[in-house]
Short mmCIF file of C-alpha atoms and ligand atoms in Angstrom, two decimals:
data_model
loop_
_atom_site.label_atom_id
_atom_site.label_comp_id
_atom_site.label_asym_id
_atom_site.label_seq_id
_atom_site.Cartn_x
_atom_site.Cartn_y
_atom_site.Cartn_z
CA UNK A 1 2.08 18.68 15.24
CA UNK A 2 5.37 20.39 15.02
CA UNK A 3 4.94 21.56 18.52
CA UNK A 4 4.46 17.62 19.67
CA UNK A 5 8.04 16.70 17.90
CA UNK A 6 10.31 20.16 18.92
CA UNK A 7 9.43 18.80 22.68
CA UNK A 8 10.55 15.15 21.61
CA UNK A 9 13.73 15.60 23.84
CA UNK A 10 11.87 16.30 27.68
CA UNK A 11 8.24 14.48 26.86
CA UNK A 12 7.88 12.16 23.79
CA UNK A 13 4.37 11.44 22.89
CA UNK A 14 3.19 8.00 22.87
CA UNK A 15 0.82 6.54 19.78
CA UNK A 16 -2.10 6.22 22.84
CA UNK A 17 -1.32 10.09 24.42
CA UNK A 18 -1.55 11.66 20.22
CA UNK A 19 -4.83 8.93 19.35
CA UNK A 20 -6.22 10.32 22.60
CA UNK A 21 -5.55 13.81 21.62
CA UNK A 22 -7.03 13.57 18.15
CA UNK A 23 -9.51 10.93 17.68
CA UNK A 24 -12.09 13.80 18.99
CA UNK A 25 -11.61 15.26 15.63
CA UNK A 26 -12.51 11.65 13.21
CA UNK A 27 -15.84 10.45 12.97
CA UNK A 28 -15.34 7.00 15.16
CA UNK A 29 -12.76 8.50 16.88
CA UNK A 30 -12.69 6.51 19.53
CA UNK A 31 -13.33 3.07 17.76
CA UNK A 32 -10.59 3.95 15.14
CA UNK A 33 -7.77 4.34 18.16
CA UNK A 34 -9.32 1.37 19.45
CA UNK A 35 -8.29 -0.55 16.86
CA UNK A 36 -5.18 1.28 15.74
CA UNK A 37 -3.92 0.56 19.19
CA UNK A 38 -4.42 -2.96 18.23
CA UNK A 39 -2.62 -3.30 15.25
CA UNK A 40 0.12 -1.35 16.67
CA UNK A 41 0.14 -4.56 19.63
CA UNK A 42 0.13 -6.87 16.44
CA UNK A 43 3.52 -4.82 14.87
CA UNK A 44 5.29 -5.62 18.15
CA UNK A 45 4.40 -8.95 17.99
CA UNK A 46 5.73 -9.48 14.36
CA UNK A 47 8.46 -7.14 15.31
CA UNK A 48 9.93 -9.57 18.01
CA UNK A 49 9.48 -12.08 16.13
CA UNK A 50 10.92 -11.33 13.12
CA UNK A 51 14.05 -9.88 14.93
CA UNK A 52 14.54 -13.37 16.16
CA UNK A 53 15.46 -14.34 12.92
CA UNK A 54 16.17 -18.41 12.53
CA UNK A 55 16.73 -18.40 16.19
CA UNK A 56 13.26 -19.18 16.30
CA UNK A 57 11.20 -22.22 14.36
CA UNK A 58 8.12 -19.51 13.46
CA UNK A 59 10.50 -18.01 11.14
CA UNK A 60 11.18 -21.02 9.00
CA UNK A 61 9.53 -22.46 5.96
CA UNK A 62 6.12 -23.59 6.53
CA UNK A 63 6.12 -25.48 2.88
CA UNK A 64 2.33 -24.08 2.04
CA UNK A 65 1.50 -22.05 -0.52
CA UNK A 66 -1.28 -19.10 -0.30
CA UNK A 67 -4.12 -18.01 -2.27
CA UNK A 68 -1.49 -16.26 -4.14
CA UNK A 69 0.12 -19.05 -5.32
CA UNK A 70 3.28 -17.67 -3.13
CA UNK A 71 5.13 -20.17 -0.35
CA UNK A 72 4.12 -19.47 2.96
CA UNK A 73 6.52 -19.30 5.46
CA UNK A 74 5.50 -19.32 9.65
CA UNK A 75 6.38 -16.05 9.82
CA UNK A 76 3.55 -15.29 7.43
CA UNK A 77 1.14 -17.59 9.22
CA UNK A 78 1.64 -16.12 12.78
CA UNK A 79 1.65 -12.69 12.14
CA UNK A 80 -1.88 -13.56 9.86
CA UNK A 81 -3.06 -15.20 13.17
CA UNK A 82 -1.90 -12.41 15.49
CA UNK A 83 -3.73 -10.20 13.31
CA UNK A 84 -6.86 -12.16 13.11
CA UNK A 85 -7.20 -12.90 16.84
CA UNK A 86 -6.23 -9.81 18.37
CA UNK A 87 -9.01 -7.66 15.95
CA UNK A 88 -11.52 -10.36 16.36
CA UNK A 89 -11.53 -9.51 20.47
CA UNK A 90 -11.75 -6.01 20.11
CA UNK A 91 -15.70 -6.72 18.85
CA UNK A 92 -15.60 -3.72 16.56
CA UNK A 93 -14.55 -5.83 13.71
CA UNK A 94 -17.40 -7.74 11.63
CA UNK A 95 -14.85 -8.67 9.01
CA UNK A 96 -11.35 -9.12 8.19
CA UNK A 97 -9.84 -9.24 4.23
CA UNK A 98 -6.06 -11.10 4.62
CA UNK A 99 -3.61 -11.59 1.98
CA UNK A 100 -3.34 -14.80 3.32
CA UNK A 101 -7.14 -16.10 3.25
CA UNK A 102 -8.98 -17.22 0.21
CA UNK A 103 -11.78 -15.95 1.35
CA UNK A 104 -13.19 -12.81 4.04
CA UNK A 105 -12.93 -13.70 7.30
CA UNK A 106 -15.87 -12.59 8.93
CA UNK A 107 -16.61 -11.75 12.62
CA UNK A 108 -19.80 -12.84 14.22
CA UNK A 109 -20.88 -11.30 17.66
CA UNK A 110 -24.23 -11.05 19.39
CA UNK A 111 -26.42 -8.08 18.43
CA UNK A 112 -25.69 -5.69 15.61
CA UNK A 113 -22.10 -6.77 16.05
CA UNK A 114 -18.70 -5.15 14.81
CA UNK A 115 -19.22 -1.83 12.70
CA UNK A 116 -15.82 -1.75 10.74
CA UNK A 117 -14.09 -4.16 8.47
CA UNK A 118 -10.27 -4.13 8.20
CA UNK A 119 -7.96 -5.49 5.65
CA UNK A 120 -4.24 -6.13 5.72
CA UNK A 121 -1.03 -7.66 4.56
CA UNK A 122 0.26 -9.18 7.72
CA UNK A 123 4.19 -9.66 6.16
CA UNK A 124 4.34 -7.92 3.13
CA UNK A 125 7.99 -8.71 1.32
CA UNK A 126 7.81 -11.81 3.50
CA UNK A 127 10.17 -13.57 0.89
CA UNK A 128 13.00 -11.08 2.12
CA UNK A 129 12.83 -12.67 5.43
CA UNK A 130 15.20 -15.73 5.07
CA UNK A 131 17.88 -12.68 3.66
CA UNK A 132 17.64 -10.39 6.62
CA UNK A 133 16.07 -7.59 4.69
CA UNK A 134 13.07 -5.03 5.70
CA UNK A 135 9.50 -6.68 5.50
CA UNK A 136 5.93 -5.03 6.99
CA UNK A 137 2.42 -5.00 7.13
CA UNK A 138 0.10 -2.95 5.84
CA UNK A 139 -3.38 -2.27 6.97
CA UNK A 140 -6.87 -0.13 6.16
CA UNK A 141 -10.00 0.68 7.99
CA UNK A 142 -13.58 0.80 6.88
CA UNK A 143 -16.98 1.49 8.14
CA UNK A 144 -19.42 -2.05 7.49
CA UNK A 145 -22.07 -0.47 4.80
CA UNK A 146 -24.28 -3.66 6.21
CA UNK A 147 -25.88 -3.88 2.89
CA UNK A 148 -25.15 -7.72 2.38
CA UNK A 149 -25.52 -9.59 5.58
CA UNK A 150 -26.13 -12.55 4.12
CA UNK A 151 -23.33 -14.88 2.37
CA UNK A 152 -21.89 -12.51 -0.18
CA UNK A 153 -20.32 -10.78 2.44
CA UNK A 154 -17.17 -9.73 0.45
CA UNK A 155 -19.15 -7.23 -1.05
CA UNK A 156 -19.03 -5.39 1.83
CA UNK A 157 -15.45 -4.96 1.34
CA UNK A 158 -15.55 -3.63 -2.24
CA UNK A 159 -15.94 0.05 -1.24
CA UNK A 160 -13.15 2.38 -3.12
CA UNK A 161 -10.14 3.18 -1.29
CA UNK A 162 -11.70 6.95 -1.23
CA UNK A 163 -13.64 5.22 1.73
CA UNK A 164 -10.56 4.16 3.85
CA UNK A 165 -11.24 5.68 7.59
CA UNK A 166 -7.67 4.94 8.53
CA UNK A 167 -4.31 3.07 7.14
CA UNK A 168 -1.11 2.65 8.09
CA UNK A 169 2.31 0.04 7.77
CA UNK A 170 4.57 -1.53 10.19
CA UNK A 171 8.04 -1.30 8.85
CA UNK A 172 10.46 -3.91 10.31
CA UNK A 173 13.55 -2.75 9.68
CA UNK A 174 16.89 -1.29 11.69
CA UNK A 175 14.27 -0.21 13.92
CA UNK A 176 10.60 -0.69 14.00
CA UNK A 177 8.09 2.37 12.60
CA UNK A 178 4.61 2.35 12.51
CA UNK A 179 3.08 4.88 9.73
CA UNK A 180 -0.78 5.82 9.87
CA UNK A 181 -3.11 8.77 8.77
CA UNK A 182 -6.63 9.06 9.60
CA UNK A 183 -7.61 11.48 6.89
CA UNK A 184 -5.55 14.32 7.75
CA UNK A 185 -1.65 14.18 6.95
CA UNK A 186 0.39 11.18 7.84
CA UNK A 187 2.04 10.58 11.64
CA UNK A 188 5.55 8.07 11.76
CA UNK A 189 6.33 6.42 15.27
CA UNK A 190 8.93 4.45 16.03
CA UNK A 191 9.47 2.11 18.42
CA UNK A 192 11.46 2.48 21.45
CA UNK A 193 12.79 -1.24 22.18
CA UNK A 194 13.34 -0.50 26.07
CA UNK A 195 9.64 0.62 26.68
CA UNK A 196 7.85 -0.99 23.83
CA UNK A 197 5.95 2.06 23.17
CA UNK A 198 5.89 3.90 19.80
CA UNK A 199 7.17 7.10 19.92
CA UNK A 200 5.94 10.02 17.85
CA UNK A 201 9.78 10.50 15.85
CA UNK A 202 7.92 11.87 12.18
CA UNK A 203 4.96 14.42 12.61
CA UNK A 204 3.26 15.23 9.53
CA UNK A 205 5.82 13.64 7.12
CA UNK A 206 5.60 15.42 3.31
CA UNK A 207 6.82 14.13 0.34
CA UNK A 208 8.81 16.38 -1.58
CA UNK A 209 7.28 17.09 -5.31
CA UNK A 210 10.37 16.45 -7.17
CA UNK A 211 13.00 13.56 -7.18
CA UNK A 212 15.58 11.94 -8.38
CA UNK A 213 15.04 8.55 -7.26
CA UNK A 214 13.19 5.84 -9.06
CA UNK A 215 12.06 2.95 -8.17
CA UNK A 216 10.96 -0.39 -9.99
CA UNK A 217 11.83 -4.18 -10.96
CA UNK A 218 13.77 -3.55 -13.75
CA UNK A 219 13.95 -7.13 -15.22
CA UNK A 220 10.60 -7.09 -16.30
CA UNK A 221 11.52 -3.94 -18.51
CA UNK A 222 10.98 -5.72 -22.10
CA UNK A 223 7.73 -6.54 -20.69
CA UNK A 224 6.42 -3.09 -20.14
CA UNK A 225 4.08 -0.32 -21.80
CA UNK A 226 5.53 2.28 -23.83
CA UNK A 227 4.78 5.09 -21.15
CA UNK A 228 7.27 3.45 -18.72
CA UNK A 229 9.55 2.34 -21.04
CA UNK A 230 9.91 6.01 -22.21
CA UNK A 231 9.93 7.49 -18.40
CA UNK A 232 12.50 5.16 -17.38
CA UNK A 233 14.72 5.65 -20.63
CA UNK A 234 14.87 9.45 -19.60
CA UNK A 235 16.08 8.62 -16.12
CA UNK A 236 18.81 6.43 -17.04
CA UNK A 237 20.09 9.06 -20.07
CA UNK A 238 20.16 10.96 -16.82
CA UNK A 239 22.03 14.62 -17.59
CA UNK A 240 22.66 14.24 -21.38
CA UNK A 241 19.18 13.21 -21.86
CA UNK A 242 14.98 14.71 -22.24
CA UNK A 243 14.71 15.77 -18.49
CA UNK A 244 18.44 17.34 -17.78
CA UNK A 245 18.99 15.61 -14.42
CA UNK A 246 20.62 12.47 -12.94
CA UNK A 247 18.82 9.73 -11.33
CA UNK A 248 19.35 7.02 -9.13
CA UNK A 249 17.74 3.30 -9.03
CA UNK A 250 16.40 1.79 -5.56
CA UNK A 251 14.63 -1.45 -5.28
CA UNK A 252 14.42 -3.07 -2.05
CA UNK A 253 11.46 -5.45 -3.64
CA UNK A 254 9.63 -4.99 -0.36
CA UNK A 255 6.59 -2.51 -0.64
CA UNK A 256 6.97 -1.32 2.81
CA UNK A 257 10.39 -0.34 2.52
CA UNK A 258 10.41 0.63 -1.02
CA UNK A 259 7.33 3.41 -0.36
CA UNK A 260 8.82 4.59 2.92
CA UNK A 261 11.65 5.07 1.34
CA UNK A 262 9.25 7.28 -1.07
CA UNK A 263 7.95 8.99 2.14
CA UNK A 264 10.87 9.86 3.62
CA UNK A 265 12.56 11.69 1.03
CA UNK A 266 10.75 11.64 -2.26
CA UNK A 267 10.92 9.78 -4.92
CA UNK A 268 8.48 7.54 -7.52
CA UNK A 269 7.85 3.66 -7.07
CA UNK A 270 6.38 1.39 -9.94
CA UNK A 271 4.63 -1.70 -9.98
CA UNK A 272 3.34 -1.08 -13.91
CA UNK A 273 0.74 -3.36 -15.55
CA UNK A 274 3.28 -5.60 -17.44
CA UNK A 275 2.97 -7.96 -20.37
CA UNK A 276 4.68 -10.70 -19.09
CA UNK A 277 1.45 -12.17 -17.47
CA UNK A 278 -1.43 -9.91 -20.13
CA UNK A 279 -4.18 -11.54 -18.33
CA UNK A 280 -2.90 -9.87 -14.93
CA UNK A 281 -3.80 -6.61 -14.14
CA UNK A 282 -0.76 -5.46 -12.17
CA UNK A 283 1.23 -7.07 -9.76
CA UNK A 284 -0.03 -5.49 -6.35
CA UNK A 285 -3.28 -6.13 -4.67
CA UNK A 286 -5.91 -3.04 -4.39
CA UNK A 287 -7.37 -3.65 -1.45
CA UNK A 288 -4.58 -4.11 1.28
CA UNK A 289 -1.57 -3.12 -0.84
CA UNK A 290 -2.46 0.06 -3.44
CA UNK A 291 -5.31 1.53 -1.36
CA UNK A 292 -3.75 2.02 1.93
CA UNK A 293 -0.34 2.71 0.54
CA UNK A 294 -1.97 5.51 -1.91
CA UNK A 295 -3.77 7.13 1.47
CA UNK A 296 -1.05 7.28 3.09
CA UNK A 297 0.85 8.95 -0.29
CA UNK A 298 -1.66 11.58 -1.01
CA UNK A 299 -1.78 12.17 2.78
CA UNK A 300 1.43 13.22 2.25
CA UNK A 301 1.34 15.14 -0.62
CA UNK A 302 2.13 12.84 -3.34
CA UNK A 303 0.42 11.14 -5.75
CA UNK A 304 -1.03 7.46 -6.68
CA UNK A 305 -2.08 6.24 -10.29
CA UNK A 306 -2.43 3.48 -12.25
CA UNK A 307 -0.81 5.91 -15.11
CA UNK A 308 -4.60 6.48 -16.16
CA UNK A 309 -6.90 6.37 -13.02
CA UNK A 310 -6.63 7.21 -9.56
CA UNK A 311 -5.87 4.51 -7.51
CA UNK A 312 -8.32 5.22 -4.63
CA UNK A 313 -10.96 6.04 -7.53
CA UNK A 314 -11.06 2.23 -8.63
CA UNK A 315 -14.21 0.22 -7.78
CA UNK A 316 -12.61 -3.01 -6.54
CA UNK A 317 -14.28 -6.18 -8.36
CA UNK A 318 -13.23 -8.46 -6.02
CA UNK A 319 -11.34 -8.96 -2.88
CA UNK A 320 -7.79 -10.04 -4.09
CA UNK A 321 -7.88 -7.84 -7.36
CA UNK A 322 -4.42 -6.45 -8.56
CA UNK A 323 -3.45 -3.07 -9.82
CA UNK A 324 -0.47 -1.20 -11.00
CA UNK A 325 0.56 1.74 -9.06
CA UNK A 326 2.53 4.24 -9.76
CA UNK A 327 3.23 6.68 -6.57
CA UNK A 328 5.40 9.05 -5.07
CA UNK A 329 6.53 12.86 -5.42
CA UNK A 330 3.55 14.74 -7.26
CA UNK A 331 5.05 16.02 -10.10
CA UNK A 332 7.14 12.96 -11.09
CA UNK A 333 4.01 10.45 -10.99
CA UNK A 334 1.96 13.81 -12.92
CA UNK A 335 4.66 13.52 -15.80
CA UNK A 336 4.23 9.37 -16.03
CA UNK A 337 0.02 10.04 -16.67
CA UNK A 338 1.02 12.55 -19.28
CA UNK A 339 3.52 9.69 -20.74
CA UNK A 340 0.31 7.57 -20.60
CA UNK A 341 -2.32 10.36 -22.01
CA UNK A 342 -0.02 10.75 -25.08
CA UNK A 343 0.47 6.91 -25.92
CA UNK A 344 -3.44 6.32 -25.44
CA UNK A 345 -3.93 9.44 -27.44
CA UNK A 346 -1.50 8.38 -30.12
CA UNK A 347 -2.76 4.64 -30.11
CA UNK A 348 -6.84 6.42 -30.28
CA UNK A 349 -5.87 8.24 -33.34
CA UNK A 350 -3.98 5.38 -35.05
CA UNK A 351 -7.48 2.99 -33.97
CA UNK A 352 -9.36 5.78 -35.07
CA UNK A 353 -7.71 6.31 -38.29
CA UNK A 354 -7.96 2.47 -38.74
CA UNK A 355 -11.22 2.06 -38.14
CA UNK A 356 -12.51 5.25 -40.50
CA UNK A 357 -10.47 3.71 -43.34
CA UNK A 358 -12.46 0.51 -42.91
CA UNK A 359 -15.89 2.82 -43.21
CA UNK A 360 -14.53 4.27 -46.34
CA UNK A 361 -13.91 1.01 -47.86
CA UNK A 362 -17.10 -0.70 -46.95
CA UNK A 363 -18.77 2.60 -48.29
CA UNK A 364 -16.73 2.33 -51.47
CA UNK A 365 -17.18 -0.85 -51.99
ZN1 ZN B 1 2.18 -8.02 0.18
#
């Protein structure tokens, strides 16, 4: 890889020329690039469009709300649609998951049909688009199982993120990057605006292990577990405090932006479980949020957790299920499970301790 970016100044490779030159190595390969190459069409799409800003009517409220219970806006609509109908005429899709549909949107062709099922976030962040800040999509890749062909179709799509064949995000920013790994290490391209072709400009990007960045909604501190209360206390005592060093805050409350930032020089982003909504596992959704954003992270050599599982370990329940992740440089998100091992430990003892002086007393009594 390093050889394909030291020649970047006489011949820069092209996402097709390095999908070409690798997808003999993947299992579906070929159908993988296939449909990478598509979603990378779809980013260009959303990319134009979003750097047309109010210029153009698609950007503008659309007044609906989604499944989420979050406003819409036609900016979120058309880059759902551009996903949808581009995938659906590849004819290697049987299903699509959206952040935007209720419900799976699944793909009916003659014969045995598409193989793979993909699930996305078409404009993740999308609320930062009337302020001119950095939104994206997100995206993941998975082989059909075909064990329900019949109506409960979404349980096709609850395989574990451990099963992901390929993810990747779009980030619209200053310029427009599209991030993907297909199992081994994690390629950025960016797009050059005069040829609309991405551009191989990060090969094999790393995260380092340590940091001093942080990165989380701090408003809904009250609201949080002990474990992050306590990890986030130590970064702001910074230097006169339990870990010696200085940090520094960055929220850019778009996913995208906030986990690039992550990838591109270290650093740990939170979305915690939180008990300002209890019932509510976490605030991000598993299946085309945490999973593809925690392959990509490992990928590069960080880590993903809920502070007490594995993200990509999780069995999802259901299609729009929410998590909290915790991700980023290795040893950073390894010190916020040990936060979480000694609370649970603490709280086992205390229930433990509780429940063995209730034995005693219905013994003694
Ligand atoms: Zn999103």
């Amino acid at each position: 890889m390093k050889s394909l970016i030291s020649n970047s100044a006489q011949i820069k490779t092209t996402l097709t020329q390095y999908l070409t030159l690798v997808s003999g190595d993947y299992l579906y390969g070929e159908s993988i690039t296939s449909l990478l190459l598509t979603i990378a069409e779809c980013t260009k799409k959303i990319a134009a469009l979003a750097s047309k800003g109010n210029l153009d009517t698609a950007v503008g409220n659309f007044g609906a709300t989604n499944v989420q219970g979050e406003v819409q806006i036609n900016l979120d609509v058309v880059s759902n649609e551009t996903f949808i109908t581009s995938l659906e005429k590849t004819g290697l899709v049987s299903g699509l998951v959206s952040e935007e549909l209720d419900d799976p949107y699944l793909i009916k062709v003659a014969g045995d049909g598409g193989e793979f099922l993909v699930v996305f976030d078409p404009l993740d962040g999308s609320s930062n688009v009337d302020v001119n800040v950095s939104v994206g999509s997100i995206f993941s890749i998975y082989k059909d199982n075909k064990d329900n062909k019949d109506d409960s179709a979404s349980l096709n799509f609850l395989q574990s993120g451990n099963a992901q064949l390929a993810a990747g995000y779009a980030l619209y920013g200053p310029c427009t990057m599209l991030v993907i790994t297909i199992g081994s290490g994690v390629q950025g391209f960016t797009l050059d605006t005069e040829t609309q072709e991405f551009v191989l400009s990060h090969a094999d990007i790393r995260i380092p292990e340590t940091t001093s960045d942080f990165s989380i909604n701090a408003s809904n501190e009250r609201h949080w577990e002990a474990p992050i209360q306590r990890y986030v206390d130590g970064c702001k005592a910074g230097r006169t405090g339990c870990r010696g060093q200085d940090f520094n805050m960055r929220w850019v409350a778009s996913m995208v932006a906030d986990v690039h930032r992550v990838l591109m020089r270290g650093g740990v982003y939170l979305y915690p479980h939180d008990n300002k909504l209890p019932a509510r596992a976490g605030r991000l959704r598993l299946l085309y949020e945490a999973n593809p954003m925690s392959f990509i992270v490992e990928q590069a050599g960080g880590k993903s957790t809920t502070g007490r599982k594995r993200v990509l370990d999780i069995k999802p329940d259901e299609i729009h299920q929410r998590v909290p992740v915790i991700m980023g440089s290795r040893l950073e998100v390894n010190l916020i499970e040990s936060y979480h091992t000694e609370f649970d430990a603490t709280h086992a003892e205390v229930k433990n301790s509780s429940s063995l002086d209730q034995t005693q007393l219905t013994q003694s009594s």
